[in-house]
Amino acid sequence: MFKILVGLITGLLFGLGMNISGMVNPYKVLNFLDVTGNWDGSLALVIGGALLVFLPSYHLFIKPRTHAINGDEIPVPQQALTPKLIIGSIIFGIGWGMVGICPGPAVASLLRGESAIYWFMASMLLGHYASRKILWPVKD
């Protein structure tokens, strides 16, 4: 029950922050990424504000811990950079740059009822399935 409550509260805070900051608006994100055209730097304040909160919190509270608040063990990757991580990051960046939507804001904007978000979510789940079943099968 505690895990569900922690997940609910953090998810609500994350979604609220995404909506208030405008990060769920793909046009705002695309204008932020368009540094040679109609650049909108307001999301830099969102990123800067998030880093101001995250960096000290990470070093003081998160990094020394071996378990998350919900009790799950925090996995430590054995390799920092792998070909899978690099290729996945490149594909993620291309997709984000094409439509201005990434998974977190997409979930935060599901209740807005925009069909583009549902197409994005369906495509993301299909890509996730294809990568785990076809490209790099995961042994469970």
PDB file of C-alpha atoms in Angstrom:
ATOM      1  CA  MET A   1       0.000   0.000   0.000  1.00  0.00           C
ATOM      2  CA  PHE A   2       2.869   2.385   0.819  1.00  0.00           C
ATOM      3  CA  LYS A   3       4.442   1.791  -2.611  1.00  0.00           C
ATOM      4  CA  ILE A   4       1.155   2.619  -4.346  1.00  0.00           C
ATOM      5  CA  LEU A   5       0.698   5.779  -2.269  1.00  0.00           C
ATOM      6  CA  VAL A   6       4.272   6.959  -2.970  1.00  0.00           C
ATOM      7  CA  GLY A   7       3.803   6.231  -6.660  1.00  0.00           C
ATOM      8  CA  LEU A   8       0.477   8.074  -6.751  1.00  0.00           C
ATOM      9  CA  ILE A   9       1.802  11.178  -5.003  1.00  0.00           C
ATOM     10  CA  THR A  10       4.999  11.392  -7.057  1.00  0.00           C
ATOM     11  CA  GLY A  11       3.094  10.728 -10.270  1.00  0.00           C
ATOM     12  CA  LEU A  12       0.582  13.460  -9.499  1.00  0.00           C
ATOM     13  CA  LEU A  13       3.350  15.940  -8.669  1.00  0.00           C
ATOM     14  CA  PHE A  14       5.226  15.030 -11.850  1.00  0.00           C
ATOM     15  CA  GLY A  15       2.113  15.368 -14.025  1.00  0.00           C
ATOM     16  CA  LEU A  16       1.130  18.644 -12.385  1.00  0.00           C
ATOM     17  CA  GLY A  17       4.615  20.057 -12.941  1.00  0.00           C
ATOM     18  CA  MET A  18       4.626  18.917 -16.581  1.00  0.00           C
ATOM     19  CA  ASN A  19       1.271  20.593 -17.250  1.00  0.00           C
ATOM     20  CA  ILE A  20       2.038  23.850 -15.408  1.00  0.00           C
ATOM     21  CA  SER A  21       5.470  24.231 -17.042  1.00  0.00           C
ATOM     22  CA  GLY A  22       4.109  23.651 -20.547  1.00  0.00           C
ATOM     23  CA  MET A  23       6.261  20.592 -21.210  1.00  0.00           C
ATOM     24  CA  VAL A  24       3.158  18.681 -22.326  1.00  0.00           C
ATOM     25  CA  ASN A  25       2.736  21.151 -25.202  1.00  0.00           C
ATOM     26  CA  PRO A  26       4.624  19.660 -28.178  1.00  0.00           C
ATOM     27  CA  TYR A  27       4.767  23.020 -29.983  1.00  0.00           C
ATOM     28  CA  LYS A  28       6.469  24.643 -26.995  1.00  0.00           C
ATOM     29  CA  VAL A  29       9.009  21.795 -26.881  1.00  0.00           C
ATOM     30  CA  LEU A  30       9.633  21.985 -30.641  1.00  0.00           C
ATOM     31  CA  ASN A  31      10.168  25.760 -30.382  1.00  0.00           C
ATOM     32  CA  PHE A  32      12.634  25.128 -27.550  1.00  0.00           C
ATOM     33  CA  LEU A  33      14.554  22.652 -29.711  1.00  0.00           C
ATOM     34  CA  ASP A  34      14.540  25.028 -32.733  1.00  0.00           C
ATOM     35  CA  VAL A  35      17.629  27.016 -31.729  1.00  0.00           C
ATOM     36  CA  THR A  36      18.209  28.344 -35.253  1.00  0.00           C
ATOM     37  CA  GLY A  37      14.614  29.436 -35.867  1.00  0.00           C
ATOM     38  CA  ASN A  38      11.769  30.565 -33.620  1.00  0.00           C
ATOM     39  CA  TRP A  39      13.514  29.633 -30.359  1.00  0.00           C
ATOM     40  CA  ASP A  40      11.501  29.679 -27.118  1.00  0.00           C
ATOM     41  CA  GLY A  41      13.898  29.565 -24.175  1.00  0.00           C
ATOM     42  CA  SER A  42      11.260  29.387 -21.444  1.00  0.00           C
ATOM     43  CA  LEU A  43      11.760  25.650 -21.002  1.00  0.00           C
ATOM     44  CA  ALA A  44      15.393  26.367 -20.082  1.00  0.00           C
ATOM     45  CA  LEU A  45      13.997  27.863 -16.867  1.00  0.00           C
ATOM     46  CA  VAL A  46      12.051  24.638 -16.242  1.00  0.00           C
ATOM     47  CA  ILE A  47      15.170  22.537 -16.822  1.00  0.00           C
ATOM     48  CA  GLY A  48      17.295  24.875 -14.688  1.00  0.00           C
ATOM     49  CA  GLY A  49      14.736  24.848 -11.881  1.00  0.00           C
ATOM     50  CA  ALA A  50      14.562  21.061 -11.966  1.00  0.00           C
ATOM     51  CA  LEU A  51      18.362  20.814 -11.798  1.00  0.00           C
ATOM     52  CA  LEU A  52      18.482  23.258  -8.868  1.00  0.00           C
ATOM     53  CA  VAL A  53      16.217  20.906  -6.933  1.00  0.00           C
ATOM     54  CA  PHE A  54      17.575  17.601  -8.237  1.00  0.00           C
ATOM     55  CA  LEU A  55      21.368  18.030  -8.000  1.00  0.00           C
ATOM     56  CA  PRO A  56      21.629  18.771  -4.266  1.00  0.00           C
ATOM     57  CA  SER A  57      18.859  16.252  -3.517  1.00  0.00           C
ATOM     58  CA  TYR A  58      20.656  13.571  -5.525  1.00  0.00           C
ATOM     59  CA  HIS A  59      24.001  14.037  -3.807  1.00  0.00           C
ATOM     60  CA  LEU A  60      22.561  14.439  -0.291  1.00  0.00           C
ATOM     61  CA  PHE A  61      19.704  11.925  -0.267  1.00  0.00           C
ATOM     62  CA  ILE A  62      19.561   9.653  -3.326  1.00  0.00           C
ATOM     63  CA  LYS A  63      23.167   8.686  -4.131  1.00  0.00           C
ATOM     64  CA  PRO A  64      24.027   7.332  -0.641  1.00  0.00           C
ATOM     65  CA  ARG A  65      20.904   5.117  -0.589  1.00  0.00           C
ATOM     66  CA  THR A  66      20.746   1.508  -1.722  1.00  0.00           C
ATOM     67  CA  HIS A  67      16.922   1.371  -1.596  1.00  0.00           C
ATOM     68  CA  ALA A  68      14.255   3.755  -2.939  1.00  0.00           C
ATOM     69  CA  ILE A  69      11.587   5.305  -0.693  1.00  0.00           C
ATOM     70  CA  ASN A  70       9.166   2.559  -1.716  1.00  0.00           C
ATOM     71  CA  GLY A  71      11.620  -0.114  -0.516  1.00  0.00           C
ATOM     72  CA  ASP A  72      12.786  -1.343  -3.929  1.00  0.00           C
ATOM     73  CA  GLU A  73      16.505  -1.885  -4.365  1.00  0.00           C
ATOM     74  CA  ILE A  74      18.158   0.724  -6.596  1.00  0.00           C
ATOM     75  CA  PRO A  75      19.980  -1.205  -9.337  1.00  0.00           C
ATOM     76  CA  VAL A  76      23.513  -0.081 -10.133  1.00  0.00           C
ATOM     77  CA  PRO A  77      24.401  -0.604 -13.807  1.00  0.00           C
ATOM     78  CA  GLN A  78      27.587  -2.573 -14.365  1.00  0.00           C
ATOM     79  CA  GLN A  79      28.440  -0.637 -17.545  1.00  0.00           C
ATOM     80  CA  ALA A  80      27.687   3.064 -17.894  1.00  0.00           C
ATOM     81  CA  LEU A  81      27.672   3.170 -21.691  1.00  0.00           C
ATOM     82  CA  THR A  82      26.604   0.281 -23.865  1.00  0.00           C
ATOM     83  CA  PRO A  83      25.817   0.181 -27.595  1.00  0.00           C
ATOM     84  CA  LYS A  84      22.146  -0.458 -26.721  1.00  0.00           C
ATOM     85  CA  LEU A  85      22.039   2.685 -24.563  1.00  0.00           C
ATOM     86  CA  ILE A  86      23.702   4.834 -27.232  1.00  0.00           C
ATOM     87  CA  ILE A  87      21.486   3.566 -30.067  1.00  0.00           C
ATOM     88  CA  GLY A  88      18.348   3.876 -27.932  1.00  0.00           C
ATOM     89  CA  SER A  89      19.292   7.414 -26.895  1.00  0.00           C
ATOM     90  CA  ILE A  90      19.790   8.460 -30.503  1.00  0.00           C
ATOM     91  CA  ILE A  91      16.424   6.976 -31.562  1.00  0.00           C
ATOM     92  CA  PHE A  92      14.721   8.618 -28.558  1.00  0.00           C
ATOM     93  CA  GLY A  93      16.251  12.008 -29.425  1.00  0.00           C
ATOM     94  CA  ILE A  94      15.219  11.766 -33.073  1.00  0.00           C
ATOM     95  CA  GLY A  95      11.645  10.881 -32.094  1.00  0.00           C
ATOM     96  CA  TRP A  96      11.474  13.664 -29.494  1.00  0.00           C
ATOM     97  CA  GLY A  97      12.834  16.198 -31.976  1.00  0.00           C
ATOM     98  CA  MET A  98      10.350  15.133 -34.659  1.00  0.00           C
ATOM     99  CA  VAL A  99       7.138  15.506 -32.623  1.00  0.00           C
ATOM    100  CA  GLY A 100       8.103  17.332 -29.395  1.00  0.00           C
ATOM    101  CA  ILE A 101       6.651  14.622 -27.162  1.00  0.00           C
ATOM    102  CA  CYS A 102       8.514  12.337 -24.778  1.00  0.00           C
ATOM    103  CA  PRO A 103       7.052   9.585 -22.572  1.00  0.00           C
ATOM    104  CA  GLY A 104       6.690  11.506 -19.289  1.00  0.00           C
ATOM    105  CA  PRO A 105       4.769  14.463 -20.693  1.00  0.00           C
ATOM    106  CA  ALA A 106       2.759  12.100 -22.914  1.00  0.00           C
ATOM    107  CA  VAL A 107       1.469  10.228 -19.865  1.00  0.00           C
ATOM    108  CA  ALA A 108       0.872  13.553 -18.080  1.00  0.00           C
ATOM    109  CA  SER A 109      -1.293  14.751 -20.972  1.00  0.00           C
ATOM    110  CA  LEU A 110      -3.373  11.592 -21.541  1.00  0.00           C
ATOM    111  CA  LEU A 111      -6.473  13.164 -19.991  1.00  0.00           C
ATOM    112  CA  ARG A 112      -6.389  16.071 -22.444  1.00  0.00           C
ATOM    113  CA  GLY A 113      -8.051  13.827 -25.031  1.00  0.00           C
ATOM    114  CA  GLU A 114      -5.786  14.732 -27.967  1.00  0.00           C
ATOM    115  CA  SER A 115      -5.610  11.951 -30.535  1.00  0.00           C
ATOM    116  CA  ALA A 116      -1.921  12.683 -31.278  1.00  0.00           C
ATOM    117  CA  ILE A 117      -1.032  11.658 -27.723  1.00  0.00           C
ATOM    118  CA  TYR A 118      -2.837   8.322 -28.109  1.00  0.00           C
ATOM    119  CA  TRP A 119      -1.029   7.669 -31.405  1.00  0.00           C
ATOM    120  CA  PHE A 120       2.249   8.555 -29.713  1.00  0.00           C
ATOM    121  CA  MET A 121       1.549   6.183 -26.802  1.00  0.00           C
ATOM    122  CA  ALA A 122       0.578   3.349 -29.158  1.00  0.00           C
ATOM    123  CA  SER A 123       3.732   3.908 -31.224  1.00  0.00           C
ATOM    124  CA  MET A 124       5.895   4.053 -28.098  1.00  0.00           C
ATOM    125  CA  LEU A 125       4.469   0.795 -26.761  1.00  0.00           C
ATOM    126  CA  LEU A 126       4.923  -0.871 -30.153  1.00  0.00           C
ATOM    127  CA  GLY A 127       8.554   0.327 -30.282  1.00  0.00           C
ATOM    128  CA  HIS A 128       9.107  -0.928 -26.732  1.00  0.00           C
ATOM    129  CA  TYR A 129       7.652  -4.315 -27.614  1.00  0.00           C
ATOM    130  CA  ALA A 130       9.692  -4.574 -30.832  1.00  0.00           C
ATOM    131  CA  SER A 131      12.950  -3.706 -29.079  1.00  0.00           C
ATOM    132  CA  ARG A 132      12.407  -6.265 -26.313  1.00  0.00           C
ATOM    133  CA  LYS A 133      11.064  -9.068 -28.500  1.00  0.00           C
ATOM    134  CA  ILE A 134      12.834  -8.576 -31.834  1.00  0.00           C
ATOM    135  CA  LEU A 135      15.955  -6.394 -31.621  1.00  0.00           C
ATOM    136  CA  TRP A 136      17.280  -7.263 -28.153  1.00  0.00           C
ATOM    137  CA  PRO A 137      15.224 -10.084 -26.689  1.00  0.00           C
ATOM    138  CA  VAL A 138      15.012  -9.955 -22.905  1.00  0.00           C
ATOM    139  CA  LYS A 139      15.369 -13.249 -21.091  1.00  0.00           C
ATOM    140  CA  ASP A 140      12.979 -13.311 -18.134  1.00  0.00           C
TER     141      ASP A 140
END
